[in-house]
């Protein structure tokens, strides 16, 4: 039994920021190795316009190849109802719609204003209402640029509160907290969890997506864990960023995040050696990409039992 | 008024791990720039055998050159009573004796067992008793390898408790907590603060020395801050390590640590732009050393007011 869920987003958030395109078969090898290492959720791609992000053009094939891996939840990103329909057809278990608190970023990222994105969320809820509960994917809306925007700067708490209220009224399954730009700090993490939970209720706010742009990724994860969050997005080797948020760099590193929790005695269900095997696959597949992380170099402390 | 004290240890812990020897005049330029950036304590060298660590052979000159910088506390490391005498003569404001909880590491590092090191601490207390209170340096004993040793592995809590009791009985001014090997995690940081404070009292345990070997440095600093510690060692660009602890790598990065606290609304009194000026001096002086840190590359968030 794990105390926290590590959601590997490398095949989506990582690869969409790489110049090269990873072949479908290699993505599946990575996802299989991730599952073998004990990861129980992997975000495998995005149902976006393949012309804009050719790196994830094979998302439907990847979902088809990965969804039967035992015990693995297959997550995808969807920018709108069209993507959500494709996600449902693919058989993905979870889909995430990004709702950027910075409306400027929302327009740049998905070409939609806040009212338009809330309409997309409503349309997705209507789509899901027509599907059997057993086959219906879990639907999360992620509040991106929640901690600030590289274009707008500070985002207002009032806007965050309003969007959280709207999403709660729409009835989405879960509201995610996303530090797209690496602007969060441990105090703002605690504040945002408290603010959004006070509106949406504890059960709707479980996960956080952190970037390590300013080196605070693990400190932020610690603060979020201590506030009671249980799902943490991260990417193997810290691959990632945001193509439409200038200066946004990689996600928190799965290897280091798992190490932090395991060292603290918090079970992740993930085996560090298994992650290092995964890393070899990705290193070989992406020779031009820099992989980050401390644990792959330093190893575990002498005498560690995890 | 600052909420925390950042103690810059780069000129000691950093330089002792560099291959090249920085000229005295450059060290003084660095220390002056550090003071100008708002740092109020700098560990400038060690009174050790200059044959073993030629990088810090000029410590007396560095202290003499730096001790009159307005508002700056000049700290040094001393391995024994001989070093302490030299520190007193130099006019340093603070001296730290490393007492390694791993006796194997203590012997390798300073060639002394635990009883011998406790004798050194007693001899230093006797030396200090002969000096006016006004001219007497502050005397800290730092419990190094407190979170584990790269040679011995896990260190026992019983040994930590016994050494803390002995140091409390000897009456040293302060007991420091030191993660020499980068083995700490947020839970063990909280445990060690609680354990040592329960024996020595809150007033004796104020500071922590963290390395970032496994990427948890800032998460550990956050945990220590939340437990009430107020002094944090760090080094510019994360220079540092331990020449006698295999695999121990750099300190937490001053630039990133200051950023974390300032972003959290915790005042450090340190100006990030001033640190970046310092960094230029060190970069130019040590062209063969890799400097670490996220903030020098990513900068502050758009709209940041610190």
XYZ file of C-alpha atoms in Angstrom:
612
model
C 0.000 0.000 0.000
C 1.464 3.322 -1.072
C 1.081 6.565 0.803
C 1.497 8.749 -2.268
C 0.890 8.347 -5.990
C 3.658 9.450 -8.330
C 2.214 10.295 -11.734
C 4.887 10.065 -14.418
C 4.302 12.818 -17.004
C 7.507 12.415 -18.995
C 5.939 10.797 -22.076
C 3.611 13.837 -22.349
C 5.070 16.928 -20.666
C 8.618 15.739 -21.232
C 8.426 14.674 -24.843
C 6.339 17.636 -26.026
C 9.341 19.801 -25.141
C 11.909 17.661 -26.939
C 13.007 18.485 -30.447
C 13.092 14.907 -31.632
C 10.079 12.639 -31.952
C 10.247 9.386 -29.994
C 8.928 6.387 -31.956
C 5.761 4.801 -30.555
C 7.528 1.509 -29.809
C 10.107 3.275 -27.655
C 7.421 5.192 -25.791
C 5.760 1.891 -25.019
C 9.060 0.394 -23.827
C 9.450 3.373 -21.504
C 5.874 3.086 -20.208
C 6.279 -0.655 -19.657
C 9.524 -0.082 -17.762
C 7.809 2.623 -15.705
C 5.061 0.200 -14.742
C 7.669 -2.444 -13.940
C 9.372 0.064 -11.619
C 6.081 0.365 -9.752
C 4.656 3.563 -11.206
C 0.854 3.284 -11.262
C -0.041 6.292 -13.387
C 1.591 7.583 -16.558
C 0.476 10.523 -18.663
C 1.274 9.158 -22.092
C 0.342 11.951 -24.489
C -2.011 14.741 -25.534
C -4.952 14.745 -27.897
C -3.966 18.034 -29.477
C -3.521 19.117 -33.065
C -0.678 16.856 -34.282
C 0.569 19.664 -36.497
C 1.261 21.767 -33.406
C 2.807 18.973 -31.338
C 3.989 16.181 -33.653
C 5.816 14.622 -30.686
C 2.467 13.356 -29.377
C 0.719 12.690 -32.683
C 0.677 8.952 -31.877
C -1.194 9.372 -28.567
C -4.079 7.083 -29.586
C -1.647 4.270 -30.499
C 0.288 4.787 -27.281
C -2.893 4.581 -25.205
C -3.970 1.471 -27.105
C -0.609 -0.175 -26.501
C -0.351 0.803 -22.846
C -3.853 0.593 -21.429
C -3.716 -3.111 -20.784
C -0.528 -2.988 -18.729
C -1.545 -4.502 -15.432
C -2.386 -1.987 -12.730
C -1.384 1.056 -14.764
C -3.641 4.105 -15.117
C -3.190 5.760 -18.501
C -3.650 9.520 -18.410
C -3.757 11.993 -21.288
C -4.019 15.732 -21.709
C -6.945 17.158 -23.659
C -7.224 20.826 -24.639
C -10.948 20.764 -25.533
C -14.032 18.617 -26.155
C -12.592 17.327 -29.414
C -9.554 16.009 -27.550
C -11.808 14.585 -24.840
C -13.793 12.621 -27.436
C -10.575 11.193 -28.818
C -9.452 10.344 -25.265
C -12.698 8.511 -24.557
C -12.426 6.608 -27.828
C -8.820 5.666 -27.078
C -9.739 4.064 -23.769
C -7.591 6.322 -21.582
C -8.363 6.047 -17.861
C -7.885 9.704 -17.001
C -7.916 12.984 -18.903
C -6.763 16.407 -17.835
C -7.959 19.700 -19.272
C -5.564 22.593 -18.599
C -7.310 25.758 -17.459
C -4.722 28.468 -17.203
C -5.414 31.046 -14.495
C -3.537 33.508 -16.657
C -6.003 34.182 -19.438
C -3.178 35.473 -21.635
C -1.458 32.096 -21.260
C -4.741 30.252 -21.854
C -5.223 32.044 -25.161
C -1.612 31.398 -26.165
C -1.685 27.763 -25.022
C -5.104 26.535 -26.153
C -6.495 29.566 -28.016
C -9.401 29.966 -25.615
C -10.545 32.503 -23.009
C -11.721 31.500 -19.530
C -15.436 31.435 -20.475
C -14.572 29.330 -23.527
C -12.547 26.869 -21.420
C -15.346 26.568 -18.863
C -17.671 25.778 -21.804
C -15.235 23.045 -22.881
C -15.348 21.612 -19.354
C -19.166 21.642 -19.437
C -19.187 19.951 -22.834
C -16.820 17.260 -21.531
C -19.077 16.668 -18.519
C -22.036 16.268 -20.917
C -20.019 13.781 -22.989
C -19.124 11.779 -19.890
C -22.748 11.724 -18.718
C -23.556 9.593 -21.759
C -20.967 6.939 -20.894
C -21.267 4.019 -18.460
C -19.655 4.719 -15.119
C -17.356 1.709 -15.687
C -15.912 2.967 -18.945
C -15.854 6.640 -18.122
C -12.411 8.192 -17.720
C -11.640 10.223 -14.630
C -11.828 13.928 -15.522
C -9.469 16.457 -13.995
C -9.198 20.149 -14.750
C -5.782 21.468 -13.925
C -5.408 25.074 -12.817
C -2.229 25.905 -14.686
C -0.049 28.998 -14.152
C -1.641 28.875 -10.679
C 1.448 30.357 -9.035
C 2.118 33.059 -11.614
C 2.653 33.467 -15.312
C 5.788 34.275 -17.262
C 3.703 36.623 -19.450
C 1.204 38.179 -17.001
C 3.287 37.913 -13.825
C 1.250 37.558 -10.613
C -2.211 36.017 -10.977
C -4.988 37.205 -8.698
C -6.385 35.109 -5.868
C -9.821 36.371 -6.796
C -9.505 34.841 -10.265
C -8.272 31.569 -8.761
C -11.228 31.520 -6.381
C -13.730 32.273 -9.151
C -12.378 29.553 -11.452
C -12.354 27.044 -8.592
C -15.997 27.901 -7.823
C -16.986 27.497 -11.459
C -15.245 24.124 -11.752
C -16.849 22.945 -8.532
C -20.262 23.973 -9.868
C -19.574 22.174 -13.158
C -18.787 19.075 -11.105
C -15.466 17.922 -12.575
C -14.008 14.893 -10.779
C -10.864 16.614 -9.620
C -9.136 20.004 -9.718
C -5.359 19.857 -10.139
C -2.893 22.510 -9.028
C -0.200 23.267 -11.553
C 2.947 25.352 -11.262
C 3.511 25.524 -15.019
C 6.139 28.238 -14.692
C 8.186 27.135 -11.666
C 6.995 30.177 -9.667
C 5.689 28.324 -6.597
C 7.328 28.383 -3.202
C 6.448 26.384 -0.086
C 4.344 29.196 1.378
C 2.375 29.808 -1.833
C 1.878 26.039 -2.221
C 0.302 25.880 1.230
C -1.810 28.973 0.510
C -3.120 27.680 -2.815
C -4.027 24.288 -1.366
C -5.847 25.983 1.457
C -7.631 28.462 -0.827
C -8.800 25.928 -3.404
C -9.798 23.324 -0.801
C -11.814 25.926 1.088
C -13.914 26.345 -2.073
C -13.924 22.917 -3.725
C -13.645 20.688 -0.653
C -10.720 18.440 0.288
C -11.802 15.529 -1.887
C -11.537 17.469 -5.139
C -7.967 18.718 -4.595
C -5.493 15.847 -4.414
C -2.664 16.471 -6.824
C -0.013 18.951 -7.770
C 2.135 19.388 -10.874
C 5.446 21.080 -10.077
C 8.320 22.331 -12.179
C 11.832 22.741 -10.868
C 12.756 25.899 -12.775
C 13.966 27.704 -9.649
C 15.167 24.661 -7.708
C 12.279 24.639 -5.226
C 10.477 21.633 -6.727
C 11.126 19.159 -3.925
C 10.627 21.744 -1.171
C 7.274 22.541 -2.787
C 6.401 18.844 -2.999
C 7.233 18.497 0.703
C 4.940 21.413 1.588
C 2.142 19.969 -0.565
C 2.551 16.528 1.037
C 2.423 18.044 4.498
C -0.811 19.837 3.510
C -2.303 16.471 2.625
C -1.919 16.179 -1.133
C -1.326 12.637 -2.318
C -0.665 12.784 -6.083
C 2.539 14.261 -7.445
C 3.344 14.709 -11.112
C 6.998 14.360 -12.053
C 9.017 13.361 -15.065
C 11.877 10.971 -15.540
C 15.113 12.928 -15.680
C 13.138 16.144 -15.205
C 12.231 16.337 -18.875
C 9.623 18.940 -19.670
C 8.626 22.547 -19.656
C 5.929 24.460 -21.455
C 6.285 25.369 -25.112
C 4.044 28.431 -24.679
C 5.416 29.800 -21.377
C 8.836 31.333 -22.096
C 11.479 30.313 -19.572
C 9.473 27.460 -18.082
C 11.813 24.489 -17.690
C 11.628 20.891 -16.582
C 9.363 19.059 -14.206
C 10.505 17.769 -10.863
C 12.629 14.682 -11.347
C 10.823 11.387 -10.693
C 13.986 9.681 -9.433
C 14.666 12.409 -6.845
C 11.026 12.771 -5.812
C 10.689 9.032 -5.203
C 13.962 9.113 -3.254
C 12.753 11.978 -1.056
C 9.528 10.230 -0.129
C 11.125 6.820 0.384
C 13.896 8.333 2.540
C 11.178 10.014 4.621
C 9.482 6.663 5.110
C 6.573 7.583 2.818
C 5.835 4.707 0.493
C 5.587 5.438 -3.233
C 5.408 1.830 -4.397
C 8.203 2.733 -6.821
C 11.581 1.051 -6.983
C 14.512 3.421 -7.569
C 16.574 0.794 -9.420
C 13.614 0.245 -11.720
C 13.542 3.971 -12.462
C 17.229 3.870 -13.309
C 16.452 1.108 -15.841
C 13.768 3.377 -17.309
C 16.298 6.170 -17.474
C 18.613 4.044 -19.595
C 15.848 3.560 -22.166
C 15.125 7.287 -22.317
C 18.815 8.235 -22.407
C 19.362 5.926 -25.352
C 16.230 7.160 -27.128
C 16.943 10.884 -26.627
C 20.699 11.303 -26.987
C 20.355 15.085 -27.510
C 18.337 15.778 -24.384
C 19.858 16.592 -21.007
C 18.472 14.446 -18.223
C 18.538 15.906 -14.722
C 18.483 14.434 -11.239
C 20.759 13.900 -8.273
C 19.986 10.305 -7.320
C 21.099 8.788 -10.631
C 24.554 10.218 -9.910
C 24.810 10.100 -6.110
C 22.912 6.891 -5.411
C 21.177 6.114 -2.153
C 22.861 6.609 1.225
C 24.978 3.737 2.505
C 22.740 1.529 4.609
C 19.466 2.695 3.000
C 16.827 -0.011 3.164
C 14.538 1.216 0.367
C 15.560 43.013 10.575
C 16.184 39.548 9.129
C 14.253 36.457 10.071
C 17.080 34.072 9.200
C 20.860 34.269 9.045
C 22.539 32.897 5.930
C 26.127 31.921 6.740
C 28.225 31.857 3.574
C 30.734 28.994 3.809
C 32.069 29.110 0.241
C 35.481 30.595 1.091
C 36.049 27.667 3.494
C 33.961 24.637 2.585
C 33.875 25.600 -1.074
C 37.501 26.442 -1.656
C 38.903 23.517 0.331
C 37.343 21.257 -2.288
C 38.705 23.149 -5.287
C 41.882 22.050 -7.020
C 43.183 25.559 -7.558
C 44.202 27.943 -4.798
C 42.429 31.296 -4.780
C 44.748 34.221 -4.068
C 44.113 36.074 -0.792
C 43.187 39.304 -2.556
C 40.464 37.547 -4.565
C 39.095 35.872 -1.433
C 38.836 39.316 0.128
C 37.074 40.698 -2.953
C 34.583 37.854 -2.682
C 34.039 38.414 1.031
C 33.594 42.158 0.535
C 31.073 41.544 -2.242
C 29.276 39.048 0.001
C 29.003 41.658 2.748
C 27.827 44.207 0.199
C 25.100 41.766 -0.876
C 23.906 41.744 2.728
C 25.452 38.521 4.031
C 26.269 39.014 7.727
C 28.395 35.924 8.373
C 31.095 34.367 6.222
C 33.238 31.348 7.080
C 36.505 32.470 5.541
C 38.904 29.584 6.163
C 40.241 26.838 8.426
C 43.132 26.845 10.858
C 44.323 23.415 9.757
C 47.687 22.105 8.680
C 48.410 24.149 5.521
C 50.220 21.152 4.022
C 46.957 19.196 4.109
C 44.764 22.029 2.828
C 46.912 24.597 1.041
C 43.733 26.241 -0.251
C 43.167 27.766 3.190
C 46.806 28.328 4.230
C 46.204 32.103 4.199
C 43.317 31.989 6.692
C 45.017 34.357 9.183
C 45.544 36.980 6.460
C 41.987 36.558 5.218
C 40.598 37.051 8.732
C 42.826 40.097 9.238
C 41.662 41.585 5.952
C 37.971 40.825 6.463
C 37.286 41.312 10.151
C 36.817 45.047 9.927
C 34.163 44.870 7.210
C 31.220 46.648 8.757
C 28.610 44.350 10.286
C 30.265 41.136 9.099
C 30.895 38.187 11.427
C 34.041 36.312 10.425
C 33.854 32.587 11.110
C 36.573 29.942 10.797
C 36.856 26.211 11.192
C 39.280 24.803 13.775
C 40.119 21.108 14.072
C 41.724 21.310 17.550
C 43.062 23.563 20.330
C 46.028 24.575 18.203
C 43.680 25.844 15.499
C 41.544 27.554 18.149
C 44.582 29.460 19.470
C 45.338 30.629 15.935
C 41.693 31.629 15.492
C 41.727 33.671 18.696
C 44.970 35.362 17.664
C 43.557 36.158 14.234
C 40.602 38.002 15.689
C 37.914 35.779 14.152
C 34.435 36.316 15.624
C 33.311 32.705 15.540
C 35.001 29.317 15.410
C 33.567 25.907 14.688
C 35.064 22.592 15.782
C 33.784 19.627 13.749
C 32.847 16.635 15.881
C 31.961 13.817 13.565
C 29.316 11.443 14.925
C 30.936 8.764 12.803
C 34.134 8.043 14.726
C 35.647 6.503 11.592
C 35.111 9.774 9.791
C 36.438 11.754 12.772
C 39.677 9.796 12.694
C 39.970 10.196 8.933
C 39.040 13.878 8.991
C 40.881 15.216 12.053
C 42.827 12.161 13.225
C 41.036 12.035 16.581
C 38.602 9.736 18.376
C 35.480 10.997 20.140
C 37.145 11.220 23.591
C 40.062 13.074 22.024
C 37.729 15.555 20.293
C 35.804 16.150 23.517
C 39.180 16.883 25.154
C 39.885 19.407 22.401
C 36.524 21.060 23.109
C 37.362 21.228 26.840
C 40.787 22.707 26.100
C 39.164 25.333 23.874
C 36.684 26.224 26.629
C 39.643 26.645 29.020
C 41.399 28.892 26.505
C 38.274 31.015 26.093
C 37.855 31.336 29.871
C 41.098 33.320 29.941
C 39.847 35.875 27.414
C 37.634 38.956 28.026
C 34.027 38.353 27.120
C 34.256 41.227 24.595
C 37.109 39.735 22.601
C 36.144 36.109 22.935
C 35.005 34.389 19.741
C 31.711 32.526 19.706
C 32.442 28.778 19.955
C 30.357 26.237 18.101
C 30.863 22.494 17.925
C 29.301 21.056 14.811
C 27.959 17.507 14.884
C 29.129 16.400 11.474
C 28.033 13.237 9.629
C 24.925 13.640 11.853
C 22.625 12.116 9.236
C 24.896 9.243 8.249
C 28.393 8.578 7.026
C 29.642 7.495 3.627
C 32.063 5.125 5.377
C 30.092 3.846 8.407
C 26.562 4.205 6.976
C 23.869 4.852 9.552
C 24.978 6.548 12.783
C 23.258 5.630 16.030
C 20.870 7.980 17.815
C 22.411 6.845 21.075
C 25.807 8.138 19.994
C 24.244 11.425 18.886
C 22.513 11.774 22.247
C 25.697 10.985 24.195
C 27.802 13.474 22.246
C 25.118 16.146 22.637
C 25.046 15.527 26.392
C 28.834 15.759 26.629
C 28.940 19.014 24.659
C 26.153 20.466 26.782
C 28.094 19.552 29.923
C 31.276 21.090 28.505
C 29.253 24.269 27.934
C 30.097 25.158 24.339
C 28.187 28.210 23.081
C 26.357 26.404 20.335
C 25.928 22.942 18.828
C 25.601 22.862 15.051
C 23.880 20.180 13.003
C 25.775 19.110 9.922
C 24.766 16.898 7.029
C 28.315 16.458 5.740
C 27.337 13.650 3.410
C 24.026 14.826 1.934
C 22.157 11.986 3.680
C 19.507 14.095 5.445
C 15.853 14.159 4.500
C 13.076 16.389 5.837
C 11.931 13.784 8.362
C 15.424 13.077 9.713
C 16.098 16.834 9.899
C 13.037 17.280 12.094
C 14.011 14.261 14.204
C 17.587 15.416 14.776
C 16.519 18.936 15.734
C 14.038 17.514 18.177
C 16.512 14.985 19.621
C 19.390 17.420 20.115
C 17.157 20.218 21.437
C 15.590 17.843 23.944
C 19.079 17.344 25.395
C 20.862 20.664 24.870
C 17.902 23.048 25.054
C 16.511 25.180 22.239
C 19.007 28.019 22.695
C 22.041 25.872 21.905
C 20.744 24.480 18.603
C 20.192 27.238 16.052
C 21.993 26.324 12.869
C 22.263 23.643 10.216
C 24.846 22.912 7.535
C 23.329 21.121 4.554
C 24.745 19.587 1.408
C 22.745 19.075 -1.755
C 24.271 15.753 -2.830
C 20.874 14.093 -3.294
C 18.905 17.184 -4.281
C 17.044 17.514 -0.967
C 19.011 20.512 0.319
C 16.267 23.104 0.071
C 13.547 20.728 1.259
C 15.753 20.004 4.283
C 16.310 23.723 4.884
C 12.557 24.247 4.759
C 11.997 21.521 7.352
C 14.722 22.980 9.590
C 13.245 26.478 9.286
C 9.803 25.179 10.180
C 11.332 23.496 13.262
C 12.662 26.872 14.353
C 16.279 26.912 13.215
C 17.478 30.358 12.196
C 21.026 29.931 10.819
C 21.657 28.208 7.489
C 25.067 27.507 6.008
C 25.279 27.612 2.239
C 27.873 28.338 -0.386
C 27.885 30.537 -3.429
C 27.280 28.414 -6.517
C 27.057 25.341 -4.265
C 30.828 24.957 -4.101
C 31.984 22.434 -1.537
C 32.001 18.869 -0.335
C 34.204 17.013 2.084
C 37.659 15.852 1.062
C 37.537 12.949 3.545
C 33.971 11.739 2.924
C 33.915 9.971 -0.452
C 30.970 11.000 -2.628
C 30.056 14.048 -0.529
C 29.345 16.895 -2.926
C 28.472 20.567 -2.762
C 26.682 22.663 -0.208
C 23.252 24.097 -0.759
C 23.454 27.048 -3.118
C 23.338 30.469 -1.420
C 21.563 32.089 -4.378
C 18.762 29.485 -4.375
C 18.445 29.369 -0.573
C 18.097 33.153 -0.356
C 15.554 33.025 -3.179
C 13.495 30.354 -1.389
C 13.303 32.326 1.841
C 12.655 35.686 0.176
C 9.939 34.165 -2.033
C 8.369 32.747 1.144
C 8.380 36.220 2.705
C 11.155 35.291 5.154
C 13.711 38.057 5.248
C 17.368 37.106 4.811
C 18.738 40.642 4.536
C 20.508 39.437 1.381
C 20.063 40.950 -2.057
C 19.937 38.406 -4.892
C 21.469 40.806 -7.445
C 24.344 41.371 -5.020
C 24.894 37.596 -4.879
C 24.997 37.469 -8.673
C 27.765 40.110 -8.563
C 29.631 37.886 -6.073
C 29.150 34.971 -8.426
C 30.860 36.854 -11.242
C 33.948 37.296 -9.066
C 34.042 33.605 -8.166
C 33.358 32.462 -11.729
C 36.245 34.565 -13.003
C 38.542 33.381 -10.204
C 37.744 29.668 -10.568
C 37.327 29.025 -14.293
C 37.725 25.256 -13.825
C 35.017 24.852 -11.191
C 31.387 24.182 -11.974
C 29.026 26.570 -10.215
C 25.526 25.308 -9.500
C 22.218 27.006 -8.856
C 18.876 27.605 -10.532
C 18.267 31.285 -9.790
C 21.362 32.524 -11.634
C 19.901 30.978 -14.784
C 16.134 31.313 -14.292
C 15.987 34.650 -12.483
C 13.177 35.705 -10.197
C 9.520 35.342 -11.164
C 8.001 38.174 -13.168
C 6.502 40.629 -10.698
C 8.663 39.513 -7.735
C 9.148 42.375 -5.282
C 12.306 41.100 -3.538
